[in-house]
XYZ file of C-alpha atoms in Angstrom:
569
model
C 107.852 159.054 78.104
C 112.108 159.067 78.511
C 113.830 160.310 75.988
C 116.988 158.672 74.761
C 120.030 159.724 73.182
C 122.551 158.429 71.384
C 126.429 158.392 72.429
C 127.228 161.029 69.647
C 124.320 163.429 70.908
C 125.510 162.732 74.442
C 129.103 164.094 73.305
C 127.395 167.024 71.013
C 124.577 168.641 72.657
C 126.560 169.035 75.984
C 129.747 170.362 74.011
C 127.528 172.860 71.965
C 125.663 173.939 74.810
C 128.887 174.698 76.507
C 130.234 176.542 73.303
C 126.797 178.861 73.227
C 127.063 179.239 76.804
C 130.771 180.424 76.456
C 130.005 182.377 73.303
C 127.009 184.331 75.508
C 129.298 185.022 77.863
C 132.296 186.415 76.227
C 129.909 188.455 74.259
C 128.188 189.989 77.489
C 131.667 190.501 78.749
C 132.825 191.658 75.528
C 129.893 194.092 75.515
C 130.452 195.405 78.842
C 134.245 195.968 77.733
C 133.367 197.752 75.052
C 130.722 199.870 76.652
C 133.387 201.213 79.019
C 135.656 202.338 75.985
C 132.585 203.755 74.145
C 131.742 205.843 77.127
C 135.062 207.229 77.687
C 135.438 207.806 73.996
C 131.891 209.463 73.807
C 132.809 211.782 76.357
C 136.053 212.881 74.957
C 133.832 213.235 71.604
C 131.355 215.537 73.287
C 133.803 217.785 74.977
C 136.003 218.192 71.937
C 132.545 219.196 70.179
C 131.810 221.717 72.813
C 135.226 223.223 72.563
C 134.798 223.636 68.940
C 131.396 225.573 69.220
C 133.300 228.021 71.879
C 136.050 228.690 69.367
C 133.463 229.344 66.864
C 131.562 231.896 68.844
C 135.240 233.216 70.264
C 135.995 233.501 66.336
C 132.734 235.122 65.933
C 132.553 237.890 68.483
C 135.961 238.732 68.704
C 136.256 240.928 66.233
C 133.639 243.381 67.262
C 136.216 244.765 69.776
C 138.536 245.470 67.167
C 135.859 247.239 64.979
C 135.118 249.602 67.722
C 138.513 250.077 68.952
C 139.381 251.270 65.080
C 136.256 253.438 65.096
C 137.076 254.990 68.138
C 140.480 254.250 69.481
C 141.261 254.496 73.311
C 141.380 258.378 74.120
C 139.894 259.402 70.681
C 136.813 261.674 70.913
C 135.092 264.044 69.227
C 133.913 267.608 68.262
C 130.705 268.325 70.007
C 129.169 268.773 66.835
C 130.115 265.328 65.047
C 128.984 267.488 61.904
C 131.708 268.974 62.085
C 133.992 265.663 62.055
C 132.464 264.321 59.449
C 135.453 263.477 57.568
C 137.668 262.035 60.315
C 134.518 259.633 61.341
C 134.023 258.659 57.728
C 137.326 257.545 56.998
C 137.573 255.661 60.666
C 134.234 253.730 60.349
C 135.376 252.924 56.666
C 138.375 250.968 58.138
C 136.363 249.783 61.216
C 133.781 247.913 58.558
C 136.763 246.859 56.697
C 138.283 244.424 59.870
C 135.364 241.827 59.773
C 132.725 242.587 56.627
C 131.202 239.810 57.868
C 129.198 239.987 60.698
C 130.254 243.657 61.453
C 129.771 245.778 58.543
C 127.242 248.150 60.490
C 129.080 250.740 63.020
C 127.017 253.747 64.438
C 127.562 256.607 67.202
C 125.169 258.746 69.001
C 126.584 261.695 71.123
C 124.794 263.233 73.933
C 123.357 265.923 72.306
C 121.441 263.119 70.193
C 123.353 263.289 66.845
C 124.061 260.750 64.717
C 126.561 259.034 62.318
C 126.767 255.458 60.822
C 128.074 253.781 58.210
C 126.809 250.291 56.772
C 129.203 248.882 54.400
C 127.387 246.910 51.239
C 130.375 245.890 49.359
C 134.456 246.115 49.281
C 134.253 249.885 47.832
C 130.789 250.491 48.889
C 128.823 251.710 51.766
C 125.758 253.942 53.228
C 126.879 256.791 55.177
C 124.068 258.541 57.253
C 123.805 261.371 59.685
C 121.302 262.808 61.740
C 121.681 266.532 63.023
C 119.392 266.214 66.341
C 116.783 263.364 67.543
C 114.308 265.137 65.780
C 115.483 265.567 62.574
C 115.328 263.339 59.498
C 118.328 260.889 58.983
C 120.334 261.854 55.910
C 121.588 259.025 54.061
C 124.503 259.440 51.086
C 126.358 256.981 49.100
C 130.037 256.724 49.716
C 133.049 254.459 47.344
C 136.290 253.953 49.158
C 137.686 255.854 52.174
C 138.276 259.345 50.713
C 135.377 259.241 48.074
C 132.454 261.619 47.984
C 128.873 261.661 49.144
C 126.563 260.969 46.433
C 123.099 260.375 46.251
C 122.373 261.793 49.133
C 118.615 261.441 50.454
C 116.445 261.679 53.450
C 115.941 258.572 55.338
C 114.178 257.615 58.546
C 112.235 260.161 60.717
C 112.948 261.651 63.962
C 114.507 259.169 66.441
C 116.536 259.400 69.753
C 119.097 256.313 69.752
C 119.917 257.586 73.394
C 116.731 255.630 74.500
C 117.931 252.564 73.035
C 119.439 249.480 75.254
C 122.905 249.741 73.939
C 123.316 253.316 74.832
C 121.719 253.080 78.028
C 123.621 249.924 78.784
C 126.999 251.706 77.383
C 126.817 254.863 78.823
C 127.413 253.988 82.280
C 129.843 251.398 81.899
C 133.630 251.697 82.049
C 134.260 248.687 79.732
C 132.143 247.763 76.484
C 129.386 245.752 76.790
C 127.075 243.236 75.190
C 123.299 244.135 74.640
C 120.750 240.903 74.947
C 120.335 239.030 71.595
C 117.329 240.661 69.668
C 115.651 240.034 66.599
C 116.289 242.476 63.799
C 113.513 244.513 62.581
C 114.964 244.311 58.923
C 116.241 240.850 58.761
C 114.156 238.890 61.256
C 117.252 237.385 62.541
C 119.286 237.483 65.791
C 121.330 240.086 66.415
C 123.774 241.134 69.023
C 125.128 244.580 69.572
C 128.755 245.779 71.288
C 128.920 248.820 72.513
C 131.360 251.461 74.315
C 131.461 254.837 75.864
C 133.162 257.461 73.938
C 135.097 260.354 76.371
C 136.744 263.701 75.737
C 139.442 264.878 76.737
C 138.547 265.576 80.396
C 136.680 262.197 80.668
C 133.601 263.413 80.221
C 130.665 261.191 78.137
C 130.569 262.545 74.806
C 128.299 259.710 73.257
C 128.531 255.869 72.623
C 129.432 253.912 69.665
C 128.266 250.292 68.850
C 128.308 247.730 65.960
C 126.134 244.663 65.308
C 127.065 241.152 64.958
C 124.629 238.933 62.967
C 124.482 235.383 64.830
C 122.702 233.830 61.374
C 126.213 232.200 60.315
C 126.926 230.888 63.758
C 123.787 229.213 63.737
C 124.646 227.605 60.343
C 127.834 226.652 61.576
C 125.821 224.758 64.701
C 123.622 222.913 61.783
C 126.750 221.777 59.784
C 128.354 219.812 62.873
C 128.975 216.351 62.105
C 127.098 214.509 65.086
C 125.351 211.306 65.239
C 122.051 210.361 63.936
C 120.038 212.122 66.772
C 122.642 213.898 68.319
C 122.004 217.696 68.818
C 124.280 220.868 69.741
C 122.421 224.372 70.834
C 123.600 227.477 72.022
C 121.513 229.621 74.628
C 121.008 232.237 77.142
C 121.186 231.672 80.790
C 117.425 232.498 80.307
C 116.950 229.390 77.669
C 116.377 231.465 74.528
C 117.976 229.680 71.508
C 120.804 231.204 69.784
C 121.718 228.647 67.647
C 120.579 224.954 67.323
C 121.590 221.948 64.904
C 117.718 220.561 65.197
C 115.181 223.751 65.680
C 114.453 227.085 64.517
C 115.625 230.175 66.980
C 112.704 232.317 66.090
C 109.211 231.084 65.568
C 108.524 233.573 62.151
C 104.932 234.197 62.294
C 102.983 235.402 59.065
C 102.772 238.967 58.593
C 104.122 239.431 62.114
C 107.483 240.112 63.533
C 109.238 236.880 64.880
C 109.344 235.573 68.605
C 112.353 233.899 70.598
C 112.247 230.078 70.849
C 113.158 228.910 74.181
C 114.796 225.504 74.656
C 112.028 224.840 77.178
C 109.811 224.582 74.613
C 111.131 223.959 71.513
C 109.145 221.159 70.641
C 112.421 218.768 70.398
C 112.517 216.395 73.272
C 115.942 215.895 73.319
C 116.960 219.195 73.559
C 114.302 219.747 75.963
C 115.325 217.011 78.227
C 119.202 218.124 77.862
C 118.033 222.090 78.818
C 116.344 220.643 82.065
C 119.516 218.475 82.954
C 121.842 221.437 82.581
C 119.315 223.605 84.336
C 119.326 220.805 87.308
C 123.302 220.464 87.359
C 123.999 224.170 87.678
C 121.036 224.552 90.588
C 122.378 221.379 92.448
C 126.084 222.592 91.968
C 126.172 225.897 91.590
C 128.650 226.878 89.052
C 130.455 223.867 88.389
C 134.330 223.211 87.188
C 133.113 223.317 83.270
C 133.144 221.959 80.359
C 131.082 218.894 82.129
C 130.472 215.678 80.686
C 127.849 213.508 82.300
C 125.468 211.050 81.540
C 121.781 212.134 82.006
C 118.069 210.725 81.176
C 116.527 211.898 78.162
C 112.948 211.626 76.700
C 111.277 208.228 77.799
C 113.921 207.550 80.115
C 116.567 207.150 77.188
C 120.190 207.157 78.373
C 121.668 210.394 76.859
C 125.456 211.625 77.379
C 125.786 215.293 77.524
C 128.230 217.767 77.797
C 128.256 221.394 78.275
C 130.099 224.794 79.013
C 129.230 228.568 79.785
C 130.842 230.836 77.776
C 131.499 234.316 79.801
C 133.209 237.391 79.039
C 134.137 241.135 80.919
C 131.524 242.621 78.695
C 128.410 240.884 79.904
C 128.325 237.711 77.385
C 126.672 234.716 79.613
C 126.009 231.682 77.361
C 125.864 228.019 77.427
C 126.720 225.212 74.836
C 125.423 222.012 75.156
C 125.656 218.877 73.112
C 123.752 215.749 73.673
C 123.910 212.242 71.936
C 121.798 209.397 72.856
C 124.223 206.577 74.246
C 122.324 204.207 71.651
C 123.841 206.157 68.485
C 127.552 205.360 70.200
C 126.611 201.957 71.054
C 124.793 200.861 67.786
C 128.131 199.831 66.217
C 128.997 197.503 69.430
C 125.899 196.146 69.809
C 125.641 194.887 66.247
C 128.874 193.245 66.669
C 128.128 191.751 69.780
C 125.278 190.383 67.598
C 127.881 189.125 64.731
C 129.480 187.331 67.641
C 126.783 185.498 68.750
C 125.971 183.964 64.944
C 129.733 183.270 64.591
C 129.613 181.107 67.922
C 126.716 179.321 67.125
C 127.936 178.614 63.552
C 131.526 177.292 65.129
C 129.562 175.185 67.915
C 127.960 173.308 64.629
C 130.600 173.560 61.846
C 133.771 174.650 63.598
C 133.852 175.145 67.260
C 137.531 175.902 67.403
C 137.395 178.244 64.915
C 134.467 180.152 66.640
C 136.399 180.090 69.764
C 139.403 181.218 67.985
C 137.518 184.800 66.560
C 135.497 185.095 69.765
C 138.950 184.925 71.712
C 140.388 187.442 69.351
C 137.515 189.808 69.342
C 137.935 189.540 72.843
C 141.360 190.471 73.280
C 141.036 193.378 71.030
C 138.524 195.001 73.116
C 140.236 194.093 76.032
C 143.512 196.191 74.478
C 141.296 199.021 73.678
C 140.011 198.981 77.490
C 143.473 198.950 78.627
C 144.396 201.828 76.154
C 141.790 204.059 77.357
C 142.554 203.610 80.691
C 146.285 204.680 80.058
C 144.988 207.636 78.178
C 142.327 208.238 81.592
C 145.774 208.182 83.442
C 147.449 210.627 81.168
C 149.636 208.388 79.109
C 148.481 209.752 75.578
C 151.042 207.377 73.873
C 149.379 204.238 74.873
C 149.914 201.745 72.325
C 146.309 200.143 70.530
C 147.958 197.160 68.668
C 144.576 196.251 67.146
C 144.714 196.072 63.317
C 141.398 194.281 62.578
C 138.839 195.889 59.867
C 134.993 196.422 60.807
C 133.676 198.109 63.762
C 136.572 196.948 66.094
C 139.086 198.476 63.640
C 137.646 201.489 63.155
C 136.732 201.754 66.609
C 140.846 201.445 67.303
C 141.449 203.808 64.557
C 138.931 206.499 66.050
C 140.866 205.979 69.273
C 144.375 206.329 68.047
C 143.278 209.420 66.194
C 142.046 210.888 69.582
C 145.311 210.050 71.360
C 147.101 211.977 67.830
C 144.539 214.953 68.517
C 145.096 215.142 72.665
C 149.017 215.458 72.181
C 149.216 217.460 68.986
C 148.520 221.076 68.705
C 145.662 221.899 66.791
C 147.071 224.877 64.734
C 150.482 224.454 64.109
C 150.592 220.665 64.357
C 153.526 220.282 66.624
C 153.224 218.581 69.843
C 151.555 220.472 72.507
C 152.384 221.308 76.287
C 151.395 218.386 78.154
C 153.009 215.950 75.498
C 156.426 218.180 75.696
C 156.693 217.992 79.472
C 155.970 214.308 79.466
C 158.483 213.537 76.902
C 160.779 215.538 78.773
C 160.226 213.929 82.188
C 160.301 210.279 80.638
C 163.823 211.348 79.437
C 164.833 212.601 82.370
C 163.765 209.446 83.878
C 165.396 206.960 81.599
C 168.782 208.944 82.044
C 168.369 208.204 85.820
C 167.504 204.660 85.666
C 169.887 203.508 82.781
C 172.659 206.305 83.978
C 172.439 207.701 80.336
C 174.231 211.061 80.598
C 174.001 211.422 76.933
C 173.623 215.403 76.920
C 170.198 216.612 75.923
C 169.322 220.626 75.507
C 166.086 222.470 75.379
C 165.395 225.732 73.618
C 162.408 228.523 74.583
C 161.190 230.609 71.945
C 159.204 233.357 72.195
C 158.254 235.339 69.208
C 158.784 239.061 69.224
C 156.196 241.681 68.777
C 153.578 239.142 68.415
C 150.736 240.800 70.434
C 151.278 243.854 68.478
C 150.319 241.378 65.363
C 147.143 239.965 67.199
C 146.090 243.203 68.202
C 146.721 245.589 64.886
C 145.801 242.838 62.388
C 143.345 240.371 64.426
C 144.172 236.858 65.166
C 143.575 235.273 62.103
C 147.083 237.053 61.011
C 148.293 235.987 64.183
C 147.060 232.362 63.617
C 149.158 232.740 60.145
C 152.565 233.778 61.720
C 152.207 230.855 64.397
C 151.602 228.056 61.407
C 154.469 230.002 59.198
C 157.008 230.039 62.708
C 156.202 225.840 63.234
C 157.155 225.513 59.114
C 160.341 227.136 60.212
C 161.559 225.198 63.139
C 160.828 221.893 61.133
C 163.061 223.155 58.580
C 165.628 224.538 61.086
C 165.830 221.259 63.272
C 166.684 217.403 62.941
C 164.217 214.608 62.511
C 164.956 213.334 66.162
C 164.086 216.461 67.937
C 160.768 217.210 69.466
C 158.834 220.411 68.811
C 155.900 221.614 70.563
C 153.717 224.702 71.003
C 154.258 225.706 74.524
C 151.660 228.244 75.015
C 150.435 231.401 72.999
C 153.753 232.350 70.358
C 155.778 230.346 72.358
C 157.695 227.310 71.358
C 159.787 224.567 72.868
C 162.167 222.628 71.052
C 163.927 219.269 72.758
C 167.266 218.620 71.409
C 168.351 215.106 71.661
C 170.869 214.331 71.892
C 173.809 216.967 71.368
C 177.178 216.721 71.865
C 177.401 219.467 74.321
C 176.103 223.443 75.009
C 178.206 224.803 72.058
C 176.388 221.978 69.701
C 173.168 223.150 71.156
C 174.220 227.095 70.561
C 174.844 226.527 66.986
C 171.116 225.139 66.770
C 169.749 227.541 68.352
C 171.599 230.249 66.512
C 170.461 228.254 63.073
C 166.813 228.731 64.732
C 167.322 232.511 65.299
C 168.502 232.882 61.877
C 165.619 231.085 60.112
C 162.839 233.164 62.364
C 164.372 236.362 61.295
C 163.557 235.514 57.547
C 160.369 237.264 56.082
C 157.128 235.628 56.794
C 154.782 234.846 54.145
C 151.881 236.368 55.792
C 150.076 238.782 53.794
C 148.624 240.636 56.073
C 151.924 241.586 57.650
C 152.817 243.887 54.645
C 149.943 245.964 55.868
C 152.312 246.980 59.074
C 155.020 247.843 56.435
C 157.194 244.702 57.281
C 157.243 240.936 57.163
C 160.016 240.527 59.929
C 159.044 238.955 63.210
C 162.257 237.548 64.685
C 162.239 235.485 67.853
C 164.011 235.524 71.153
C 165.455 231.877 71.492
C 167.256 230.904 75.085
C 168.645 227.494 75.680
C 169.379 225.183 78.637
C 171.169 221.968 78.711
C 171.307 218.791 80.543
C 173.216 217.427 82.724
C 173.085 220.658 84.355
C 171.708 222.771 87.182
C 167.929 221.368 86.575
C 166.564 218.325 88.208
C 163.161 218.117 86.348
C 161.497 219.007 83.525
C 159.804 222.101 84.853
C 162.926 223.335 86.256
C 164.647 222.671 82.659
C 162.301 224.723 80.838
C 162.208 227.261 83.462
C 166.293 227.673 83.009
C 165.423 227.969 79.146
C 163.140 230.592 79.537
C 165.183 232.622 81.951
C 167.683 232.252 79.275
C 165.808 233.353 76.747
C 164.421 236.724 78.950
C 167.709 237.597 79.272
C 168.823 237.636 75.722
C 165.393 239.260 74.742
C 166.161 242.251 77.281
């Protein structure tokens, strides 16, 4: 039977079908464009998470080197019979265990004769001091309060034991550098522990013994568990053999009732995503060897689910070799975008019936915002970190745009000081030089190169936490001593660069240089520096001006650096 349509129907049905088709097409294009943006942002996010974990590992393990150096400074030996040198050993061990009480609260030393001295810090003013006169003797344990406190409550402890047979001793006695043992389960705490050890030589360079400190990994595991990942995302740290050190989803030790725990391997952890991520990392390393890391890549997860994965390899001169892995199902990143496409289709359908024009306007707005995000993401990929994201909408797209802006800010900002980073500085200098050449803008500007004095001594003596406080305080001083139009950047380590734009001439630049020099000579509000008997640091400040001898940004910074070096020497 032939269906007869009215004129209204002939005019309405094709038009509604066209609008729905357009809405579907726009939704599909929007989804594809959004997918590209999400893939770019998710890759940056995972790499940033890997970097955060690397920093946490570095901070957690860094103190062990300082602890061993404090216990036995380079070139410092002891008597052949260590019981004759107890007072000096106890004082140094007390100072060593005071540096990083968590996690380095235990320092112990065994000499070639099998004698042992150890200190276990139990509080700010309380520690256990233990000695063993020979491998066959019973350990004598005493309580000590304060660095010069007397030994009290002495009592026998563990029976005969030869620590020279332990892995930390056998590894360190033949190594010219400090060594890490493999991660193991501590018999007392039933938690994962890592030991760092170094050999001790006498004045003739002969082996006297080995000093070591334990690093508990419990706090590192807790940090990984608190990472703000997506609903199904996970992060984990493993040894190269797959043994778990820390994981956001699974335990790292299997605790059996009444038995010593056993290590859990990532390949048999019981978490499908973790097992799939580990296999993907192994396959990548097997296929490409040692890649340029960190690496971000798409992989196939459990049941063929698309997963975005990032990993890095941590190594040091003491033998550390760990893998840091972060994996998130792609659907976690796409959930909001998928929901947005569904809403777009509903709006398009409603618009085709009630207000076609309004529906098309909304779809065009969504498409335009996603296009702006794509253009901005492409700009970031090409190195333009200041690409403008002119998206002011609310909801998922607005949140995505805000997240993108925050990512841009992080990429051009030094995380510690809040100043611009080196990459942003060099791009700003290059743009300023290009503008001068294109527009014949010969208004002078200057570059100051600042290098802190004795900063390495602060790091080596007080630790990196104190060094970080010095850098933050220095950044505040620079903000106070410069103008709002100037650009401040942390160049590298303890080096800072200031772009003075504009300046009248070299004399004006020298005036600001002198002002910064005076500001940095004032005492710094870093409490830890008082332990060195001074709160002064100071800096050497070099200056270079443009127009001058420089032809590009690197040349201008190099001239300022050379001027700084002349002033320093």
